[in-house]
Amino acid sequence: MRESDITLLAEEMVEPALSVSGLCFSYPDRPNVLNNITLTVMPGERVGLIGPNGAGKTTFFLSLCGVLKPSAGEVVLLGKSVVNGDFRPDVALVFQNPDDQLFCPSVWDDVAFGPQNTGLSKDEVEKRVSEALATVEGTELAERPVHHLSEGEKRIISVAGVLAMHPRLIIYDEPGANLDIRSRRRLIRLLQCSTETILVASHDLELILEVCNRVVLMDGGGIVADGDPRRVMGNAELMEAHGQEKPHSLLPHQVSHQYPCRPTIARNA
Amino acid sequence: MRESDITLLAEEMVEPALSVSGLCFSYPDRPNVLNNITLTVMPGERVGLIGPNGAGKTTFFLSLCGVLKPSAGEVVLLGKSVVNGDFRPDVALVFQNPDDQLFCPSVWDDVAFGPQNTGLSKDEVEKRVSEALATVEGTELAERPVHHLSEGEKRIISVAGVLAMHPRLIIYDEPGANLDIRSRRRLIRLLQCSTETILVASHDLELILEVCNRVVLMDGGGIVADGDPRRVMGNAELMEAHGQEKPHSLLPHQVSHQYPCRPTIARNA
Amino acid sequence: MKLGLDEYINLDSPFHRWEARYKLIGLITLIFAFSFVRDLRMLLTMVGVTVAIYVISRLPASFMLRRLRFPSFFLLALVLTLPFLSGQTVVLSIGPLDVYREGLLTVVLIAIRFISILTIALVLFATTPLLTTIKAMRALGLPGIMADMALLALRYIQEIGQDLKKMQMSMRLRGFRKRRLSLHGLRTLAWLGGSILVHSYERSEWVYKAMILRGYGHAPHPRAEFQACRRDVVTLGIVLLIAAGFITGDILFGHGTSALLQ
Amino acid sequence: MHIPDGILPISVNAGGYAATAAVTWYSIRKIKQKENPREGIPKASLLTAAFFVVSWIHIPVPPTSVHLVLNGLLGALLGYYAFPAILIGLFFQAVMFGHGGLTTLGINAVIMGLPAILAYYIFRLRKLGSKESPKQDGAFDFLAGAVAVGVSVAIFVGILVTNLPADFISAAAERAAIYTMAIAHLPLLGIEGAITSLLVVFLRRVRPGILDGV
Ligand SMILES: Nc1ncnc2c1ncn2[C@@H]1O[C@H](COP(=O)(O)OP(=O)(O)OP(=O)(O)O)[C@@H](O)[C@H]1O
Ligand SMILES: Nc1ncnc2c1ncn2[C@@H]1O[C@H](COP(=O)(O)OP(=O)(O)OP(=O)(O)O)[C@@H](O)[C@H]1O
Ligand SMILES: [Mg+2]
Ligand SMILES: [Mg+2]
């Protein structure tokens, strides 16, 4: 048995969290938004997805969740093929704009919305909600009306709404947009501490660099690079060819900004 | 005559573009959002305004333009006191969310809206519009409906709408939000090349660092620091005390990212 | 939801070239003349004129069929009821049901008028951007407040429509299914609608600020300028003549389906 | 609940236009009497757009689904801007979707708009009650929503049945048609009332200012 075979075997034993093969998608008035995308993500990986506006990141995410129906190819999530229109509680998507996701009158209602739809008992729902709120350090927001929160708080609550469903794969579509530095830092910490498999699309390359252990560069509906974040994003030529920039922190030295994962105690640190 | 007197005299000879003294503001349900703000900006300065969410940056801007009526204090813009509700074509504000500002159905209409209201002739309006569109490199967008533009294009057009009024002071409220890296770079170049006095609020400190020659740090409705960008933002202690971070590019070395200001020729460079 | 009206505004035809104000006057008059017609012989002429106009406009037939699908439900309801309810002369008996000749003729009359008017309206609105049409209406005397409201509403319908679509998507992804009617479901939909209203309300406050900062109401907003050439006027003349022809013809022929009933 | 082109005699259409012109003229006069008439325009326009979009939401009523009308709530939120707003909404509906019609625009505006104004007054009646009572408020909200749609249905059915160009329709058939149509719309009234009161509860909780009118 050769070495490569052994690796192959080892990989096959762990079922991938996500495996996409030959995925294509067209909007009615815009063909080939996704071109033959093939990607495998193993459980526990944190994959960053970068690429210019219109690269197809959001479209890709929506096809993964079964909201859009691909014109070709297959998506297998956690060992089960995705069927268009099917509801998969183990996969969750955090939308780019929290306002698209938050519509209940109070924070509590909103976080409870998902668990209630999966038909859990009342106690179970309550437990899920308080757990999720504690994880994002938002317990004291519970009774507040969603529409009066600050941008950063809205983002945090939309993440809680997704966590409460206990997904095993979470997809974040540009989670850093519109956040101030303190909220962004809190989000980064949250992402760094999460135990789920995650996919993050962002234009904030520093955020990707701090959170992800793998990065995928998309352009024109296809994947043009895939690998270690420091290697891919450190390749100035590649990055510029696809409308990106080498992140500042990769420029002269590498400065680690990794914050320790702390248990949830105080919010107003 | 002592030296300080001479400086004083010299400063008084050039009329400040903006002079705010003792400005206070309260929302009906939220008192003291602005606390006794005093600030003088000389013509040609590019002032960055930084501070955490809720510091009062947007509120400050709206009071400067006369949209909100301050409870105390005075704002003098270009030598004339601001009266609440007055229309001042020489001062313009670019809103945080371009969708709030682009209320006309087509790009051309939107850019023309301001000049038309200043009572210019039809030819003059047309000239202003094409000039403004050329400056932002958006000439070919003229006939497009606004809601079909990408985020980056929307931002660029909202800047054009403001430039077409030929203001002498432009206020940008978080112009970098939601932009991809290419559009952000284009925006930075545009700001660097502008000849007007500008005020820019942003959470993107690298953008401030590249554009501004002075920075003002706000927190809790007051100004807590004011001075050279590298000095203020390089002061890690100060920055962290107000929920900010020292920008990456100020961390180990200083790397200049200044692009040359080019005349507007090709867009697809 | 896709509005798809502006799909064919870039074609080239006499109707696309016709100046918006004249087109509006001409085709609206024609539409009202059509709604006046009650004589079956004039109906046949109406079909001819309608087909001719649609062909000249160079809009594809598939477009027309697509647009007909939705409003046809009402027509279907009429077709299924009127022939059985209205009239005296039985032409056919289906089991216990009698089909009356008068009801049948009424259905034919309504259906032809309906389809013809819909077609002309389609030519009117699919050959000019809706935006230009509203500006033409203002130029023709629509009150400024109405025109401003229409333009702003048009601008934001599509924006808010996209928001609704995204919100419904996110609800589906969190397991919301609205198959049954339940209080929980109704409440959720009310929350969805309410959120859209609140977002729009809050956005309108910002829009107002942005408008006054650029001088809204400071100077009278110039009316969009339209320039008509001779051809526009001639076309209007022809269309008005056709419209007049329908009205006089209908009156001359004795005004009614009764002409064919004898 | 919009009457399409080609069904009504031209006299009824003309009457509808006359009534619509009169009410619109009166509304605009009232708007212009405000201190700053332009202030309400963005609010009214964006809410018009929002109501237009909200009417796309399907409410499941097995075996089919219905659309929301919500003209009662629209009246309550927009006040004097309500009638022009409805006119504009109907115009867009006719032009974009072929829903309703151009010749019947006037009569359709009467069908939708007059009940909206009526609902506006029902909502205001509630304010007369001095005590805060959520139950009573809810009842008024339900009533405003249901009555608005109910009156719309009544005008709609009335116009349709009396004006069908059927010279020979029997009185019995006519009565049967009216009853069938009215009964078919009953669930709609209940749903409109329920949604209206749920919506008002939501708005009062989240953004009370919105209910004070434009
Ligand atoms: N509903 C739609 N109908 C038609 N075209 C669409 C639709 N949504 C997106 N597109 C187009 O598909 C392409 C990919 O869009 P997508 O939103 O997936 O890009 P993205 O990578 O998420 O960009 P961004 O960084 O701006 O979020 C774009 O060119 C866009 O214009
Ligand atoms: N219309 C309003 N009514 C009441 N309070 C308001 C209103 N607008 C803002 N505030 C409050 O005033 C404070 C200052 O808000 P402002 O929007 O000026 O902050 P900002 O510095 O612009 O924040 P951001 O970085 O999030 O844009 C905040 O606490 C906010 O909650
Ligand atoms: Mg996207
Ligand atoms: Mg702000």
PDB file of C-alpha atoms in Angstrom, chain B residues 121-248:
ATOM      1  CA  SER B 121     -30.388  76.209 -16.294  1.00  0.00           C
ATOM      2  CA  LYS B 122     -30.897  72.954 -18.117  1.00  0.00           C
ATOM      3  CA  ASP B 123     -27.549  73.091 -19.903  1.00  0.00           C
ATOM      4  CA  GLU B 124     -25.756  73.935 -16.715  1.00  0.00           C
ATOM      5  CA  VAL B 125     -27.383  70.980 -14.949  1.00  0.00           C
ATOM      6  CA  GLU B 126     -26.379  68.667 -17.756  1.00  0.00           C
ATOM      7  CA  LYS B 127     -22.816  69.899 -17.611  1.00  0.00           C
ATOM      8  CA  ARG B 128     -22.658  69.434 -13.858  1.00  0.00           C
ATOM      9  CA  VAL B 129     -23.999  65.894 -14.103  1.00  0.00           C
ATOM     10  CA  SER B 130     -21.582  64.735 -16.747  1.00  0.00           C
ATOM     11  CA  GLU B 131     -18.668  66.336 -14.919  1.00  0.00           C
ATOM     12  CA  ALA B 132     -19.600  64.689 -11.636  1.00  0.00           C
ATOM     13  CA  LEU B 133     -20.096  61.304 -13.284  1.00  0.00           C
ATOM     14  CA  ALA B 134     -16.746  61.619 -15.038  1.00  0.00           C
ATOM     15  CA  THR B 135     -14.997  62.451 -11.769  1.00  0.00           C
ATOM     16  CA  VAL B 136     -16.239  59.261 -10.125  1.00  0.00           C
ATOM     17  CA  GLU B 137     -15.650  57.265 -13.328  1.00  0.00           C
ATOM     18  CA  GLY B 138     -19.334  56.434 -13.586  1.00  0.00           C
ATOM     19  CA  THR B 139     -20.270  57.944 -16.924  1.00  0.00           C
ATOM     20  CA  GLU B 140     -21.581  54.744 -18.405  1.00  0.00           C
ATOM     21  CA  LEU B 141     -23.922  54.162 -15.488  1.00  0.00           C
ATOM     22  CA  ALA B 142     -25.964  57.282 -16.318  1.00  0.00           C
ATOM     23  CA  GLU B 143     -28.995  55.527 -17.773  1.00  0.00           C
ATOM     24  CA  ARG B 144     -29.076  52.602 -15.349  1.00  0.00           C
ATOM     25  CA  PRO B 145     -31.866  52.232 -12.801  1.00  0.00           C
ATOM     26  CA  VAL B 146     -30.506  52.800  -9.325  1.00  0.00           C
ATOM     27  CA  HIS B 147     -31.801  49.621  -7.738  1.00  0.00           C
ATOM     28  CA  HIS B 148     -29.854  47.458 -10.177  1.00  0.00           C
ATOM     29  CA  LEU B 149     -26.471  48.874  -9.193  1.00  0.00           C
ATOM     30  CA  SER B 150     -24.014  46.977  -7.046  1.00  0.00           C
ATOM     31  CA  GLU B 151     -23.193  48.326  -3.600  1.00  0.00           C
ATOM     32  CA  GLY B 152     -19.921  49.796  -4.803  1.00  0.00           C
ATOM     33  CA  GLU B 153     -21.549  51.491  -7.763  1.00  0.00           C
ATOM     34  CA  LYS B 154     -24.277  52.910  -5.525  1.00  0.00           C
ATOM     35  CA  ARG B 155     -21.687  54.441  -3.261  1.00  0.00           C
ATOM     36  CA  ILE B 156     -19.864  56.011  -6.182  1.00  0.00           C
ATOM     37  CA  ILE B 157     -23.088  57.465  -7.555  1.00  0.00           C
ATOM     38  CA  SER B 158     -24.104  58.915  -4.212  1.00  0.00           C
ATOM     39  CA  VAL B 159     -20.768  60.703  -4.168  1.00  0.00           C
ATOM     40  CA  ALA B 160     -21.420  61.999  -7.689  1.00  0.00           C
ATOM     41  CA  GLY B 161     -24.811  63.336  -6.595  1.00  0.00           C
ATOM     42  CA  VAL B 162     -23.046  65.368  -3.962  1.00  0.00           C
ATOM     43  CA  LEU B 163     -20.166  66.542  -6.169  1.00  0.00           C
ATOM     44  CA  ALA B 164     -22.615  67.843  -8.766  1.00  0.00           C
ATOM     45  CA  MET B 165     -23.729  70.489  -6.293  1.00  0.00           C
ATOM     46  CA  HIS B 166     -20.179  71.910  -6.222  1.00  0.00           C
ATOM     47  CA  PRO B 167     -20.031  71.968  -2.447  1.00  0.00           C
ATOM     48  CA  ARG B 168     -17.052  73.423  -0.659  1.00  0.00           C
ATOM     49  CA  LEU B 169     -17.360  71.109   2.316  1.00  0.00           C
ATOM     50  CA  ILE B 170     -18.248  67.423   1.924  1.00  0.00           C
ATOM     51  CA  ILE B 171     -19.151  65.184   4.827  1.00  0.00           C
ATOM     52  CA  TYR B 172     -18.845  61.442   4.328  1.00  0.00           C
ATOM     53  CA  ASP B 173     -20.637  59.172   6.806  1.00  0.00           C
ATOM     54  CA  GLU B 174     -18.949  55.767   6.717  1.00  0.00           C
ATOM     55  CA  PRO B 175     -18.226  55.721   3.009  1.00  0.00           C
ATOM     56  CA  GLY B 176     -16.330  52.437   3.127  1.00  0.00           C
ATOM     57  CA  ALA B 177     -19.077  50.183   4.488  1.00  0.00           C
ATOM     58  CA  ASN B 178     -20.078  47.251   2.281  1.00  0.00           C
ATOM     59  CA  LEU B 179     -17.495  47.904  -0.396  1.00  0.00           C
ATOM     60  CA  ASP B 180     -15.318  45.210  -1.861  1.00  0.00           C
ATOM     61  CA  ILE B 181     -11.617  45.812  -1.979  1.00  0.00           C
ATOM     62  CA  ARG B 182     -11.518  47.153  -5.507  1.00  0.00           C
ATOM     63  CA  SER B 183     -14.327  49.656  -4.898  1.00  0.00           C
ATOM     64  CA  ARG B 184     -12.808  50.659  -1.586  1.00  0.00           C
ATOM     65  CA  ARG B 185      -9.505  51.380  -3.283  1.00  0.00           C
ATOM     66  CA  ARG B 186     -11.335  53.450  -5.901  1.00  0.00           C
ATOM     67  CA  LEU B 187     -13.084  55.408  -3.155  1.00  0.00           C
ATOM     68  CA  ILE B 188      -9.830  56.062  -1.338  1.00  0.00           C
ATOM     69  CA  ARG B 189      -8.285  57.386  -4.517  1.00  0.00           C
ATOM     70  CA  LEU B 190     -11.297  59.625  -5.075  1.00  0.00           C
ATOM     71  CA  LEU B 191     -11.066  61.026  -1.545  1.00  0.00           C
ATOM     72  CA  GLN B 192      -7.329  61.547  -1.829  1.00  0.00           C
ATOM     73  CA  CYS B 193      -7.765  63.526  -5.024  1.00  0.00           C
ATOM     74  CA  SER B 194     -10.647  65.711  -3.881  1.00  0.00           C
ATOM     75  CA  THR B 195      -9.936  69.406  -3.507  1.00  0.00           C
ATOM     76  CA  GLU B 196     -12.828  70.230  -1.148  1.00  0.00           C
ATOM     77  CA  THR B 197     -12.581  70.341   2.604  1.00  0.00           C
ATOM     78  CA  ILE B 198     -13.734  66.945   3.796  1.00  0.00           C
ATOM     79  CA  LEU B 199     -14.954  65.262   6.962  1.00  0.00           C
ATOM     80  CA  VAL B 200     -14.988  61.465   6.943  1.00  0.00           C
ATOM     81  CA  ALA B 201     -16.445  59.207   9.621  1.00  0.00           C
ATOM     82  CA  SER B 202     -15.399  55.596   9.346  1.00  0.00           C
ATOM     83  CA  HIS B 203     -14.755  52.423  11.275  1.00  0.00           C
ATOM     84  CA  ASP B 204     -12.181  51.540   8.626  1.00  0.00           C
ATOM     85  CA  LEU B 205      -9.116  53.092  10.242  1.00  0.00           C
ATOM     86  CA  GLU B 206      -6.811  52.198   7.371  1.00  0.00           C
ATOM     87  CA  LEU B 207      -9.028  54.263   5.097  1.00  0.00           C
ATOM     88  CA  ILE B 208      -8.835  57.225   7.474  1.00  0.00           C
ATOM     89  CA  LEU B 209      -5.094  56.829   7.670  1.00  0.00           C
ATOM     90  CA  GLU B 210      -4.724  56.923   3.915  1.00  0.00           C
ATOM     91  CA  VAL B 211      -7.083  59.823   3.325  1.00  0.00           C
ATOM     92  CA  CYS B 212      -6.942  62.245   6.238  1.00  0.00           C
ATOM     93  CA  ASN B 213      -4.363  64.704   7.489  1.00  0.00           C
ATOM     94  CA  ARG B 214      -6.120  65.174  10.822  1.00  0.00           C
ATOM     95  CA  VAL B 215      -8.190  62.870  12.961  1.00  0.00           C
ATOM     96  CA  VAL B 216     -10.793  63.500  15.665  1.00  0.00           C
ATOM     97  CA  LEU B 217     -11.705  60.755  18.109  1.00  0.00           C
ATOM     98  CA  MET B 218     -15.240  60.948  19.523  1.00  0.00           C
ATOM     99  CA  ASP B 219     -16.773  58.998  22.361  1.00  0.00           C
ATOM    100  CA  GLY B 220     -19.909  59.521  24.409  1.00  0.00           C
ATOM    101  CA  GLY B 221     -20.904  62.610  22.468  1.00  0.00           C
ATOM    102  CA  GLY B 222     -17.666  64.522  23.057  1.00  0.00           C
ATOM    103  CA  ILE B 223     -14.287  64.922  21.388  1.00  0.00           C
ATOM    104  CA  VAL B 224     -11.578  63.043  23.272  1.00  0.00           C
ATOM    105  CA  ALA B 225      -8.613  63.506  20.939  1.00  0.00           C
ATOM    106  CA  ASP B 226      -7.743  65.631  17.939  1.00  0.00           C
ATOM    107  CA  GLY B 227      -4.525  65.748  15.933  1.00  0.00           C
ATOM    108  CA  ASP B 228      -2.220  64.039  13.502  1.00  0.00           C
ATOM    109  CA  PRO B 229      -3.655  60.658  12.398  1.00  0.00           C
ATOM    110  CA  ARG B 230      -0.453  58.743  13.014  1.00  0.00           C
ATOM    111  CA  ARG B 231      -0.087  60.231  16.461  1.00  0.00           C
ATOM    112  CA  VAL B 232      -3.683  59.759  17.601  1.00  0.00           C
ATOM    113  CA  MET B 233      -4.241  56.328  16.084  1.00  0.00           C
ATOM    114  CA  GLY B 234      -0.742  55.209  16.998  1.00  0.00           C
ATOM    115  CA  ASN B 235      -1.518  55.782  20.668  1.00  0.00           C
ATOM    116  CA  ALA B 236      -2.611  52.262  21.564  1.00  0.00           C
ATOM    117  CA  GLU B 237      -3.689  53.172  25.079  1.00  0.00           C
ATOM    118  CA  LEU B 238      -5.934  56.006  23.962  1.00  0.00           C
ATOM    119  CA  MET B 239      -7.404  53.962  21.162  1.00  0.00           C
ATOM    120  CA  GLU B 240      -8.229  51.006  23.343  1.00  0.00           C
ATOM    121  CA  ALA B 241      -9.747  53.210  26.022  1.00  0.00           C
ATOM    122  CA  HIS B 242     -12.338  54.251  23.440  1.00  0.00           C
ATOM    123  CA  GLY B 243     -13.077  50.893  21.900  1.00  0.00           C
ATOM    124  CA  GLN B 244     -10.715  51.298  18.961  1.00  0.00           C
ATOM    125  CA  GLU B 245      -7.686  49.378  17.813  1.00  0.00           C
ATOM    126  CA  LYS B 246      -4.389  50.592  16.547  1.00  0.00           C
ATOM    127  CA  PRO B 247      -4.532  50.035  12.755  1.00  0.00           C
ATOM    128  CA  HIS B 248      -2.503  47.122  11.445  1.00  0.00           C
TER     129      HIS B 248
END
